[in-house]
Amino acid sequence: MTGGFEQTSAAAGLGEMAKRSFSMLEMFLIFLLVMMTAVTVALLSLLFITSGTIENNRDSGYSTTQSPQATQSPQANESPLATQDSTAPRGSTLTQGHMATRMSPVTSTLETTPFQNFSGYQIGVGRADCTGQVADITLMGYGKSGQYARGILTRLYSRAFIMAEPDGSNRMVFVSIDIGMVSQRLRLEVLNRLQMKYGSLYRKDNVILSGTHTHSGPAGYFQYTLFVIASEGYTNRTFEYIVSGIVQSIEIAHTNMKRGRILINKGNVDGAQINRSPYSYLQNPQSERARYSSNTDKEMIVLKMVDLNGDDLGLISWFAVHPVSMNNSNHLVNSDNMGYASYLFEQEKNKGYLPGEGSYVAAFASSNLGDVSPNTLGPHCINTGESCDNPNSSCPIGGNIMPPFNVLLEYLMGEKAHNTQFWPNMCIAMGPGQDMFDSTQIIGQIIYQKAKELYASASQEVTGPLASAHQWVNMTDVTVWLNSTHTAKTCKPALGYSFAAGTIDGVGGLNFSQGAMEENPFWDTIRNQLLGSPSEEIKECHKPKPILLHTGEMLRPNPWHPEIVDVQIITVGSLAITALPGEFTTMSGRRFREAVQAEFASYGMQNMTVVTSGLCNVYTHYITTYEEYQAQRYEAASTIYGPHTLSAYIQLFRALAKAIATDSVANLSSGPEPPFFKQLITNLIANIVDRAPTGKTFGDVLQPLEPKYRVGEVAEVTFVGANPKNSAENRTHHTFLTVEKYEATSQTWQIVHNDASWETRFYWHKGLLGQSNATIQWHIPETAQPGSYRIRYLGHYRKQDFLRPAVILSFESTSSTFEVVTT
């Protein structure tokens, strides 16, 4: 033995050796325990499973007699549409599905009398709040453990547009929703409620639901296990709020339909995007890449809707960029850059109204944004500051910042790590602003400005009939014709190793890197012990993807990924809106559009404008080209149906285009209907009683305002708070805050901002034993008028007396008055 110890006798030496051996063993066991604890924590963040049921309606916000879920739950694995005739006449009695209720006939608001020399459409627009829970719930998008909502920056909205032919016969509905993505559960429930109210008027084939893909909206509204785990459980509170908001926006549009015209315009947007996987893009053939001037789609498509007097009704814009200007350190619910563009446009058109009010509706919808980032400064190593625009998005070891502890552990224990000189998860892209709030507004402003230009100059009118085609398809079993003699197959869903690496917009929390082409024995062992091993069949089908999670073979407690997927096209004259059930990359979208457009043209429908509308109807992660799939960066590892996924979708959508062009939609098979699961993993964040500190009550001011502020400064006040999720159950107040200005002439306080305003921020600080604080900030804009102001806080607290059920009670409080001056 070494180490400089002198041993004076054999006994002493043996005693010392015994002591030293025990110490080394103890150290090894402690290290092993720490390592396994870190691994367990990491896996639990990914695999947090406990059984539950959506039949539990506690704190859903509805009484037992009111709750749609209490009386509307289908049987396990039963679609709410499965036993209903989608063509049932309005006024029929529905005895299956969510509400066995006799429906009275619905009278359409359309003017159905034909009129001469009118080539336009009947148009309706509607907007409704779908914010839901803004505390004690995971934000959906980044998959980052611990990224819970802790307040609100802006409210979230569902924006609906109905277009019908002049006689009211054919119609379509397009809805853009400020959420991460549309879950299959949401779509099935929305369709069911529309059927109950309108009969066969609004159906699976003529209603498109599209998520804007903000990564700062609440999670918890999914039914497939992987997404439920990422949400840390299903919450009926959020699900109900989003569904109600979507349906309400459609109802408003339906009620307000009027004769009008639709104009279309297109133009390029500069300075708002970069390709976040350029090395994947370079895998595509050079001859194909040479046809395009950029590795992102810069084109924006704008639909301008006006009535017969030329008065503005609404706008739909499609543009490809990820709403991830707000990064994964954010805890405020908001609609990100696309939502800010909507905010600016609607504020301009609805002058004199607060945000979320007024009749004009502007939707900035998602497109083929799969590999498109708004973080235009590009990726840099946070430990060294140098660029990490390389195939693996990796950074050299060193610098001033160390990786997280669990990454260090896996690095030390992993086989491959000893041979590398690079850290994963240190490569992050930055936006153009001073912080994520500033970057969000800069990107949103660029998008808004281009839409405003295109809207003002739009002159090409959309004319012609409306048509729609839809199928449900088993995406795990599609035979793809590669050419006239060779076929391939799609696969059961699986996620590759690079899926766990995340992207330069939001890195993963474990030691995974993009572009991983080999399995890791360390993680394979953990997976095999907990979840079983992937079959040789699924491994072979997904090559060259090394499989991390074989989700298509994981069925407990429910399937982890969908098998049945919507494919859908709606045409409005020469415009075709394709409902993409995921995130297509730039080149995937280009190939897709070209193929669908060519299919229309081959059957006589020339010069169709094909819109790739993203995140529609059901979420299936990413869709890369076959060539991009070979590089196995994040987007490819997240292409869950295998290397031929894009080809399968092109083939399926071409069949829909052909059916519309040849007037043979009636001959299409509707396909296998998706399930609607009864048993779900429930969110385990407990509802606890709110408590105010001793001697205080809810709404008391803890940190007062200053007596005077200048424009450009931040007015901030802190109150004794209560959990904001209580307000999702009780809609007494429709905002958490107001900023009010005193008008001397009328001697009244006028609301100038609420929590839908980008100038305000509402932070909730969770304490112990039900105590909490609420901080409200007003970032005073340059346009603020000098005068006297105050800030109001509106909330709800949970109260429960001994042996009595909990109740939700409202409260409000007002700050002291303060002055705003311009100099």
PDB file of C-alpha atoms in Angstrom, residues 346-591:
ATOM      1  CA  GLU A 346     -55.719  43.182 -33.248  1.00  0.00           C
ATOM      2  CA  GLN A 347     -54.844  46.244 -31.153  1.00  0.00           C
ATOM      3  CA  GLU A 348     -54.438  48.262 -34.346  1.00  0.00           C
ATOM      4  CA  LYS A 349     -57.771  47.120 -35.787  1.00  0.00           C
ATOM      5  CA  ASN A 350     -59.744  47.152 -32.520  1.00  0.00           C
ATOM      6  CA  LYS A 351     -58.866  50.678 -31.469  1.00  0.00           C
ATOM      7  CA  GLY A 352     -60.321  51.698 -28.140  1.00  0.00           C
ATOM      8  CA  TYR A 353     -60.649  48.106 -26.942  1.00  0.00           C
ATOM      9  CA  LEU A 354     -58.597  46.212 -24.412  1.00  0.00           C
ATOM     10  CA  PRO A 355     -56.593  43.196 -25.659  1.00  0.00           C
ATOM     11  CA  GLY A 356     -58.854  40.240 -26.377  1.00  0.00           C
ATOM     12  CA  GLU A 357     -61.813  42.512 -27.060  1.00  0.00           C
ATOM     13  CA  GLY A 358     -63.221  43.921 -30.280  1.00  0.00           C
ATOM     14  CA  SER A 359     -64.647  42.207 -33.348  1.00  0.00           C
ATOM     15  CA  TYR A 360     -61.514  42.004 -35.500  1.00  0.00           C
ATOM     16  CA  VAL A 361     -59.602  38.706 -35.283  1.00  0.00           C
ATOM     17  CA  ALA A 362     -56.017  38.159 -36.478  1.00  0.00           C
ATOM     18  CA  ALA A 363     -54.478  34.688 -36.344  1.00  0.00           C
ATOM     19  CA  PHE A 364     -50.783  34.035 -36.930  1.00  0.00           C
ATOM     20  CA  ALA A 365     -50.798  30.295 -37.495  1.00  0.00           C
ATOM     21  CA  SER A 366     -47.995  27.739 -37.592  1.00  0.00           C
ATOM     22  CA  SER A 367     -46.545  26.184 -40.727  1.00  0.00           C
ATOM     23  CA  ASN A 368     -43.612  23.859 -41.549  1.00  0.00           C
ATOM     24  CA  LEU A 369     -41.534  25.148 -38.635  1.00  0.00           C
ATOM     25  CA  GLY A 370     -39.796  21.887 -37.681  1.00  0.00           C
ATOM     26  CA  ASP A 371     -36.206  23.092 -38.086  1.00  0.00           C
ATOM     27  CA  VAL A 372     -36.833  26.851 -37.897  1.00  0.00           C
ATOM     28  CA  SER A 373     -35.759  28.938 -34.900  1.00  0.00           C
ATOM     29  CA  PRO A 374     -36.396  32.616 -34.051  1.00  0.00           C
ATOM     30  CA  ASN A 375     -33.144  32.785 -32.100  1.00  0.00           C
ATOM     31  CA  THR A 376     -31.375  34.584 -34.896  1.00  0.00           C
ATOM     32  CA  LEU A 377     -28.009  35.155 -33.184  1.00  0.00           C
ATOM     33  CA  GLY A 378     -27.440  31.424 -33.552  1.00  0.00           C
ATOM     34  CA  PRO A 379     -26.043  28.767 -31.218  1.00  0.00           C
ATOM     35  CA  HIS A 380     -23.170  29.526 -28.850  1.00  0.00           C
ATOM     36  CA  CYS A 381     -21.528  27.610 -26.024  1.00  0.00           C
ATOM     37  CA  ILE A 382     -22.678  29.022 -22.720  1.00  0.00           C
ATOM     38  CA  ASN A 383     -19.430  27.858 -21.088  1.00  0.00           C
ATOM     39  CA  THR A 384     -16.993  29.420 -23.571  1.00  0.00           C
ATOM     40  CA  GLY A 385     -19.003  31.822 -25.727  1.00  0.00           C
ATOM     41  CA  GLU A 386     -17.795  30.332 -29.007  1.00  0.00           C
ATOM     42  CA  SER A 387     -20.070  29.187 -31.813  1.00  0.00           C
ATOM     43  CA  CYS A 388     -21.379  25.620 -31.639  1.00  0.00           C
ATOM     44  CA  ASP A 389     -22.886  25.518 -35.123  1.00  0.00           C
ATOM     45  CA  ASN A 390     -21.555  21.998 -35.716  1.00  0.00           C
ATOM     46  CA  PRO A 391     -23.147  18.619 -36.576  1.00  0.00           C
ATOM     47  CA  ASN A 392     -23.601  17.583 -32.928  1.00  0.00           C
ATOM     48  CA  SER A 393     -24.286  21.042 -31.423  1.00  0.00           C
ATOM     49  CA  SER A 394     -21.529  20.278 -28.929  1.00  0.00           C
ATOM     50  CA  CYS A 395     -19.192  22.440 -26.895  1.00  0.00           C
ATOM     51  CA  PRO A 396     -15.593  21.868 -25.739  1.00  0.00           C
ATOM     52  CA  ILE A 397     -14.930  20.987 -22.120  1.00  0.00           C
ATOM     53  CA  GLY A 398     -13.894  23.983 -20.101  1.00  0.00           C
ATOM     54  CA  GLY A 399     -15.060  27.513 -19.588  1.00  0.00           C
ATOM     55  CA  ASN A 400     -16.701  29.083 -16.574  1.00  0.00           C
ATOM     56  CA  ILE A 401     -19.913  27.028 -16.416  1.00  0.00           C
ATOM     57  CA  MET A 402     -20.095  23.366 -15.423  1.00  0.00           C
ATOM     58  CA  PRO A 403     -22.850  21.064 -16.649  1.00  0.00           C
ATOM     59  CA  PRO A 404     -25.616  19.897 -14.293  1.00  0.00           C
ATOM     60  CA  PHE A 405     -24.661  17.289 -11.670  1.00  0.00           C
ATOM     61  CA  ASN A 406     -26.551  14.444 -13.356  1.00  0.00           C
ATOM     62  CA  VAL A 407     -24.737  15.169 -16.637  1.00  0.00           C
ATOM     63  CA  LEU A 408     -21.401  15.041 -14.833  1.00  0.00           C
ATOM     64  CA  LEU A 409     -22.286  11.700 -13.251  1.00  0.00           C
ATOM     65  CA  GLU A 410     -23.316  10.117 -16.522  1.00  0.00           C
ATOM     66  CA  TYR A 411     -20.237  11.571 -18.159  1.00  0.00           C
ATOM     67  CA  LEU A 412     -17.979  10.011 -15.524  1.00  0.00           C
ATOM     68  CA  MET A 413     -19.701   6.634 -15.687  1.00  0.00           C
ATOM     69  CA  GLY A 414     -20.450   6.445 -19.396  1.00  0.00           C
ATOM     70  CA  GLU A 415     -18.219   4.455 -21.694  1.00  0.00           C
ATOM     71  CA  LYS A 416     -18.169   6.943 -24.534  1.00  0.00           C
ATOM     72  CA  ALA A 417     -17.619   9.963 -22.323  1.00  0.00           C
ATOM     73  CA  HIS A 418     -14.020   9.028 -21.504  1.00  0.00           C
ATOM     74  CA  ASN A 419     -13.121   9.332 -25.172  1.00  0.00           C
ATOM     75  CA  THR A 420     -14.729  12.703 -25.881  1.00  0.00           C
ATOM     76  CA  GLN A 421     -13.569  16.247 -25.391  1.00  0.00           C
ATOM     77  CA  PHE A 422     -17.032  17.803 -25.662  1.00  0.00           C
ATOM     78  CA  TRP A 423     -19.947  18.543 -23.334  1.00  0.00           C
ATOM     79  CA  PRO A 424     -23.472  18.079 -24.592  1.00  0.00           C
ATOM     80  CA  ASN A 425     -26.264  20.445 -23.546  1.00  0.00           C
ATOM     81  CA  MET A 426     -24.139  23.586 -23.396  1.00  0.00           C
ATOM     82  CA  CYS A 427     -25.046  24.774 -26.911  1.00  0.00           C
ATOM     83  CA  ILE A 428     -27.886  27.315 -26.826  1.00  0.00           C
ATOM     84  CA  ALA A 429     -29.175  29.775 -29.424  1.00  0.00           C
ATOM     85  CA  MET A 430     -29.964  33.353 -28.506  1.00  0.00           C
ATOM     86  CA  GLY A 431     -32.552  35.754 -29.850  1.00  0.00           C
ATOM     87  CA  PRO A 432     -31.859  39.290 -31.075  1.00  0.00           C
ATOM     88  CA  GLY A 433     -32.991  41.080 -27.907  1.00  0.00           C
ATOM     89  CA  GLN A 434     -31.475  41.930 -24.556  1.00  0.00           C
ATOM     90  CA  ASP A 435     -33.560  39.200 -22.919  1.00  0.00           C
ATOM     91  CA  MET A 436     -36.264  36.707 -23.934  1.00  0.00           C
ATOM     92  CA  PHE A 437     -39.047  39.288 -23.498  1.00  0.00           C
ATOM     93  CA  ASP A 438     -37.263  41.705 -25.789  1.00  0.00           C
ATOM     94  CA  SER A 439     -36.502  38.974 -28.346  1.00  0.00           C
ATOM     95  CA  THR A 440     -40.137  37.890 -28.378  1.00  0.00           C
ATOM     96  CA  GLN A 441     -41.287  41.387 -29.207  1.00  0.00           C
ATOM     97  CA  ILE A 442     -38.603  41.963 -31.837  1.00  0.00           C
ATOM     98  CA  ILE A 443     -39.474  38.771 -33.753  1.00  0.00           C
ATOM     99  CA  GLY A 444     -43.200  39.357 -33.313  1.00  0.00           C
ATOM    100  CA  GLN A 445     -42.839  42.916 -34.576  1.00  0.00           C
ATOM    101  CA  ILE A 446     -41.040  41.736 -37.726  1.00  0.00           C
ATOM    102  CA  ILE A 447     -43.776  39.176 -38.441  1.00  0.00           C
ATOM    103  CA  TYR A 448     -46.536  41.701 -37.734  1.00  0.00           C
ATOM    104  CA  GLN A 449     -44.951  44.354 -39.950  1.00  0.00           C
ATOM    105  CA  LYS A 450     -44.726  42.050 -42.968  1.00  0.00           C
ATOM    106  CA  ALA A 451     -48.307  40.861 -42.461  1.00  0.00           C
ATOM    107  CA  LYS A 452     -49.452  44.475 -42.269  1.00  0.00           C
ATOM    108  CA  GLU A 453     -47.737  45.262 -45.588  1.00  0.00           C
ATOM    109  CA  LEU A 454     -49.187  42.204 -47.305  1.00  0.00           C
ATOM    110  CA  TYR A 455     -52.624  42.873 -45.867  1.00  0.00           C
ATOM    111  CA  ALA A 456     -52.637  46.479 -47.093  1.00  0.00           C
ATOM    112  CA  SER A 457     -51.563  45.531 -50.638  1.00  0.00           C
ATOM    113  CA  ALA A 458     -53.663  42.378 -51.025  1.00  0.00           C
ATOM    114  CA  SER A 459     -55.647  42.522 -54.272  1.00  0.00           C
ATOM    115  CA  GLN A 460     -55.957  38.940 -55.562  1.00  0.00           C
ATOM    116  CA  GLU A 461     -59.406  37.616 -54.672  1.00  0.00           C
ATOM    117  CA  VAL A 462     -60.011  34.001 -53.720  1.00  0.00           C
ATOM    118  CA  THR A 463     -63.034  32.649 -55.562  1.00  0.00           C
ATOM    119  CA  GLY A 464     -64.549  29.272 -56.222  1.00  0.00           C
ATOM    120  CA  PRO A 465     -66.264  26.428 -54.410  1.00  0.00           C
ATOM    121  CA  LEU A 466     -65.360  24.936 -51.042  1.00  0.00           C
ATOM    122  CA  ALA A 467     -64.473  21.288 -50.548  1.00  0.00           C
ATOM    123  CA  SER A 468     -62.980  19.103 -47.848  1.00  0.00           C
ATOM    124  CA  ALA A 469     -61.540  15.607 -47.506  1.00  0.00           C
ATOM    125  CA  HIS A 470     -60.495  13.692 -44.404  1.00  0.00           C
ATOM    126  CA  GLN A 471     -59.295  10.257 -43.406  1.00  0.00           C
ATOM    127  CA  TRP A 472     -58.118   8.564 -40.271  1.00  0.00           C
ATOM    128  CA  VAL A 473     -55.055   6.484 -41.059  1.00  0.00           C
ATOM    129  CA  ASN A 474     -53.073   3.881 -39.136  1.00  0.00           C
ATOM    130  CA  MET A 475     -49.670   5.541 -39.562  1.00  0.00           C
ATOM    131  CA  THR A 476     -47.838   2.497 -38.212  1.00  0.00           C
ATOM    132  CA  ASP A 477     -48.836   0.387 -41.211  1.00  0.00           C
ATOM    133  CA  VAL A 478     -48.716   2.460 -44.400  1.00  0.00           C
ATOM    134  CA  THR A 479     -47.228   0.866 -47.504  1.00  0.00           C
ATOM    135  CA  VAL A 480     -45.257   3.536 -49.317  1.00  0.00           C
ATOM    136  CA  TRP A 481     -44.587   3.289 -53.048  1.00  0.00           C
ATOM    137  CA  LEU A 482     -41.023   4.496 -53.556  1.00  0.00           C
ATOM    138  CA  ASN A 483     -41.337   3.983 -57.294  1.00  0.00           C
ATOM    139  CA  SER A 484     -43.366   1.797 -59.647  1.00  0.00           C
ATOM    140  CA  THR A 485     -41.710  -1.407 -58.452  1.00  0.00           C
ATOM    141  CA  HIS A 486     -40.457  -0.866 -54.881  1.00  0.00           C
ATOM    142  CA  THR A 487     -42.316  -0.273 -51.638  1.00  0.00           C
ATOM    143  CA  ALA A 488     -41.435   0.464 -48.027  1.00  0.00           C
ATOM    144  CA  LYS A 489     -43.390   0.589 -44.784  1.00  0.00           C
ATOM    145  CA  THR A 490     -43.902   3.028 -41.966  1.00  0.00           C
ATOM    146  CA  CYS A 491     -43.006   1.846 -38.455  1.00  0.00           C
ATOM    147  CA  LYS A 492     -44.454   1.554 -35.020  1.00  0.00           C
ATOM    148  CA  PRO A 493     -43.538   4.751 -33.158  1.00  0.00           C
ATOM    149  CA  ALA A 494     -40.091   5.101 -31.605  1.00  0.00           C
ATOM    150  CA  LEU A 495     -37.857   7.937 -30.420  1.00  0.00           C
ATOM    151  CA  GLY A 496     -34.118   8.020 -31.003  1.00  0.00           C
ATOM    152  CA  TYR A 497     -31.308   9.022 -28.664  1.00  0.00           C
ATOM    153  CA  SER A 498     -31.085  12.541 -30.056  1.00  0.00           C
ATOM    154  CA  PHE A 499     -34.663  13.152 -28.983  1.00  0.00           C
ATOM    155  CA  ALA A 500     -33.392  13.366 -25.400  1.00  0.00           C
ATOM    156  CA  ALA A 501     -30.729  15.897 -26.423  1.00  0.00           C
ATOM    157  CA  GLY A 502     -33.268  18.599 -27.191  1.00  0.00           C
ATOM    158  CA  THR A 503     -32.356  21.424 -29.549  1.00  0.00           C
ATOM    159  CA  ILE A 504     -30.379  24.644 -29.533  1.00  0.00           C
ATOM    160  CA  ASP A 505     -33.679  26.334 -28.549  1.00  0.00           C
ATOM    161  CA  GLY A 506     -34.011  24.160 -25.459  1.00  0.00           C
ATOM    162  CA  VAL A 507     -31.400  21.562 -24.551  1.00  0.00           C
ATOM    163  CA  GLY A 508     -32.180  18.326 -22.737  1.00  0.00           C
ATOM    164  CA  GLY A 509     -31.219  17.757 -19.127  1.00  0.00           C
ATOM    165  CA  LEU A 510     -29.219  14.541 -19.579  1.00  0.00           C
ATOM    166  CA  ASN A 511     -25.985  13.548 -21.275  1.00  0.00           C
ATOM    167  CA  PHE A 512     -27.364  13.108 -24.807  1.00  0.00           C
ATOM    168  CA  SER A 513     -26.120  14.847 -27.921  1.00  0.00           C
ATOM    169  CA  GLN A 514     -27.684  15.520 -31.293  1.00  0.00           C
ATOM    170  CA  GLY A 515     -26.617  13.289 -34.152  1.00  0.00           C
ATOM    171  CA  ALA A 516     -26.290  10.182 -31.951  1.00  0.00           C
ATOM    172  CA  MET A 517     -25.916   7.132 -34.216  1.00  0.00           C
ATOM    173  CA  GLU A 518     -25.110   4.450 -31.635  1.00  0.00           C
ATOM    174  CA  GLU A 519     -26.866   2.958 -28.633  1.00  0.00           C
ATOM    175  CA  ASN A 520     -25.547   3.659 -25.137  1.00  0.00           C
ATOM    176  CA  PRO A 521     -25.279   0.558 -22.881  1.00  0.00           C
ATOM    177  CA  PHE A 522     -25.787   2.689 -19.779  1.00  0.00           C
ATOM    178  CA  TRP A 523     -29.205   4.002 -20.875  1.00  0.00           C
ATOM    179  CA  ASP A 524     -30.149   0.789 -22.665  1.00  0.00           C
ATOM    180  CA  THR A 525     -29.770  -1.101 -19.401  1.00  0.00           C
ATOM    181  CA  ILE A 526     -31.919   1.379 -17.496  1.00  0.00           C
ATOM    182  CA  ARG A 527     -34.597   1.325 -20.215  1.00  0.00           C
ATOM    183  CA  ASN A 528     -34.620  -2.458 -20.528  1.00  0.00           C
ATOM    184  CA  GLN A 529     -35.043  -2.904 -16.795  1.00  0.00           C
ATOM    185  CA  LEU A 530     -37.895  -0.420 -16.519  1.00  0.00           C
ATOM    186  CA  LEU A 531     -39.663  -0.597 -19.859  1.00  0.00           C
ATOM    187  CA  GLY A 532     -38.438  -3.708 -21.630  1.00  0.00           C
ATOM    188  CA  SER A 533     -36.302  -4.038 -24.742  1.00  0.00           C
ATOM    189  CA  PRO A 534     -37.302  -2.876 -28.224  1.00  0.00           C
ATOM    190  CA  SER A 535     -37.977  -5.697 -30.656  1.00  0.00           C
ATOM    191  CA  GLU A 536     -35.668  -6.464 -33.551  1.00  0.00           C
ATOM    192  CA  GLU A 537     -38.540  -5.585 -35.886  1.00  0.00           C
ATOM    193  CA  ILE A 538     -38.828  -2.014 -34.612  1.00  0.00           C
ATOM    194  CA  LYS A 539     -35.041  -1.592 -34.540  1.00  0.00           C
ATOM    195  CA  GLU A 540     -34.750  -2.734 -38.143  1.00  0.00           C
ATOM    196  CA  CYS A 541     -37.632  -0.548 -39.315  1.00  0.00           C
ATOM    197  CA  HIS A 542     -36.195   2.640 -37.788  1.00  0.00           C
ATOM    198  CA  LYS A 543     -32.571   2.262 -38.952  1.00  0.00           C
ATOM    199  CA  PRO A 544     -30.263   4.135 -38.731  1.00  0.00           C
ATOM    200  CA  LYS A 545     -32.053   5.540 -35.669  1.00  0.00           C
ATOM    201  CA  PRO A 546     -30.702   4.065 -32.401  1.00  0.00           C
ATOM    202  CA  ILE A 547     -33.882   3.597 -30.392  1.00  0.00           C
ATOM    203  CA  LEU A 548     -34.122   5.150 -26.947  1.00  0.00           C
ATOM    204  CA  LEU A 549     -37.860   4.611 -26.381  1.00  0.00           C
ATOM    205  CA  HIS A 550     -39.821   2.030 -28.377  1.00  0.00           C
ATOM    206  CA  THR A 551     -43.089   3.823 -27.694  1.00  0.00           C
ATOM    207  CA  GLY A 552     -45.062   1.853 -30.277  1.00  0.00           C
ATOM    208  CA  GLU A 553     -44.518  -1.271 -28.183  1.00  0.00           C
ATOM    209  CA  MET A 554     -45.247   0.435 -24.845  1.00  0.00           C
ATOM    210  CA  LEU A 555     -48.939   0.163 -24.047  1.00  0.00           C
ATOM    211  CA  ARG A 556     -49.242   0.776 -20.295  1.00  0.00           C
ATOM    212  CA  PRO A 557     -51.183   2.395 -18.806  1.00  0.00           C
ATOM    213  CA  ASN A 558     -52.286   3.519 -22.291  1.00  0.00           C
ATOM    214  CA  PRO A 559     -50.392   3.579 -25.612  1.00  0.00           C
ATOM    215  CA  TRP A 560     -47.497   6.016 -25.483  1.00  0.00           C
ATOM    216  CA  HIS A 561     -48.015   7.371 -28.994  1.00  0.00           C
ATOM    217  CA  PRO A 562     -50.942   7.529 -31.425  1.00  0.00           C
ATOM    218  CA  GLU A 563     -51.415   4.964 -34.154  1.00  0.00           C
ATOM    219  CA  ILE A 564     -54.473   6.586 -35.752  1.00  0.00           C
ATOM    220  CA  VAL A 565     -53.752   9.991 -37.284  1.00  0.00           C
ATOM    221  CA  ASP A 566     -55.878  12.574 -39.136  1.00  0.00           C
ATOM    222  CA  VAL A 567     -55.016  13.566 -42.709  1.00  0.00           C
ATOM    223  CA  GLN A 568     -57.154  16.426 -44.005  1.00  0.00           C
ATOM    224  CA  ILE A 569     -57.371  19.013 -46.777  1.00  0.00           C
ATOM    225  CA  ILE A 570     -59.803  21.909 -47.108  1.00  0.00           C
ATOM    226  CA  THR A 571     -59.988  23.911 -50.329  1.00  0.00           C
ATOM    227  CA  VAL A 572     -61.355  27.426 -50.687  1.00  0.00           C
ATOM    228  CA  GLY A 573     -61.333  28.141 -54.379  1.00  0.00           C
ATOM    229  CA  SER A 574     -57.685  28.022 -55.448  1.00  0.00           C
ATOM    230  CA  LEU A 575     -56.435  27.778 -51.857  1.00  0.00           C
ATOM    231  CA  ALA A 576     -55.735  24.376 -50.283  1.00  0.00           C
ATOM    232  CA  ILE A 577     -55.175  24.247 -46.507  1.00  0.00           C
ATOM    233  CA  THR A 578     -53.460  21.003 -45.545  1.00  0.00           C
ATOM    234  CA  ALA A 579     -53.705  19.977 -41.890  1.00  0.00           C
ATOM    235  CA  LEU A 580     -50.295  18.622 -40.913  1.00  0.00           C
ATOM    236  CA  PRO A 581     -50.340  16.438 -37.779  1.00  0.00           C
ATOM    237  CA  GLY A 582     -46.879  17.467 -36.628  1.00  0.00           C
ATOM    238  CA  GLU A 583     -43.798  19.566 -37.337  1.00  0.00           C
ATOM    239  CA  PHE A 584     -42.548  19.330 -40.918  1.00  0.00           C
ATOM    240  CA  THR A 585     -39.025  20.558 -41.573  1.00  0.00           C
ATOM    241  CA  THR A 586     -38.303  23.169 -44.233  1.00  0.00           C
ATOM    242  CA  MET A 587     -37.474  20.746 -47.039  1.00  0.00           C
ATOM    243  CA  SER A 588     -40.213  18.333 -45.987  1.00  0.00           C
ATOM    244  CA  GLY A 589     -42.723  21.148 -46.355  1.00  0.00           C
ATOM    245  CA  ARG A 590     -41.359  22.105 -49.770  1.00  0.00           C
ATOM    246  CA  ARG A 591     -41.561  18.559 -51.107  1.00  0.00           C
TER     247      ARG A 591
END
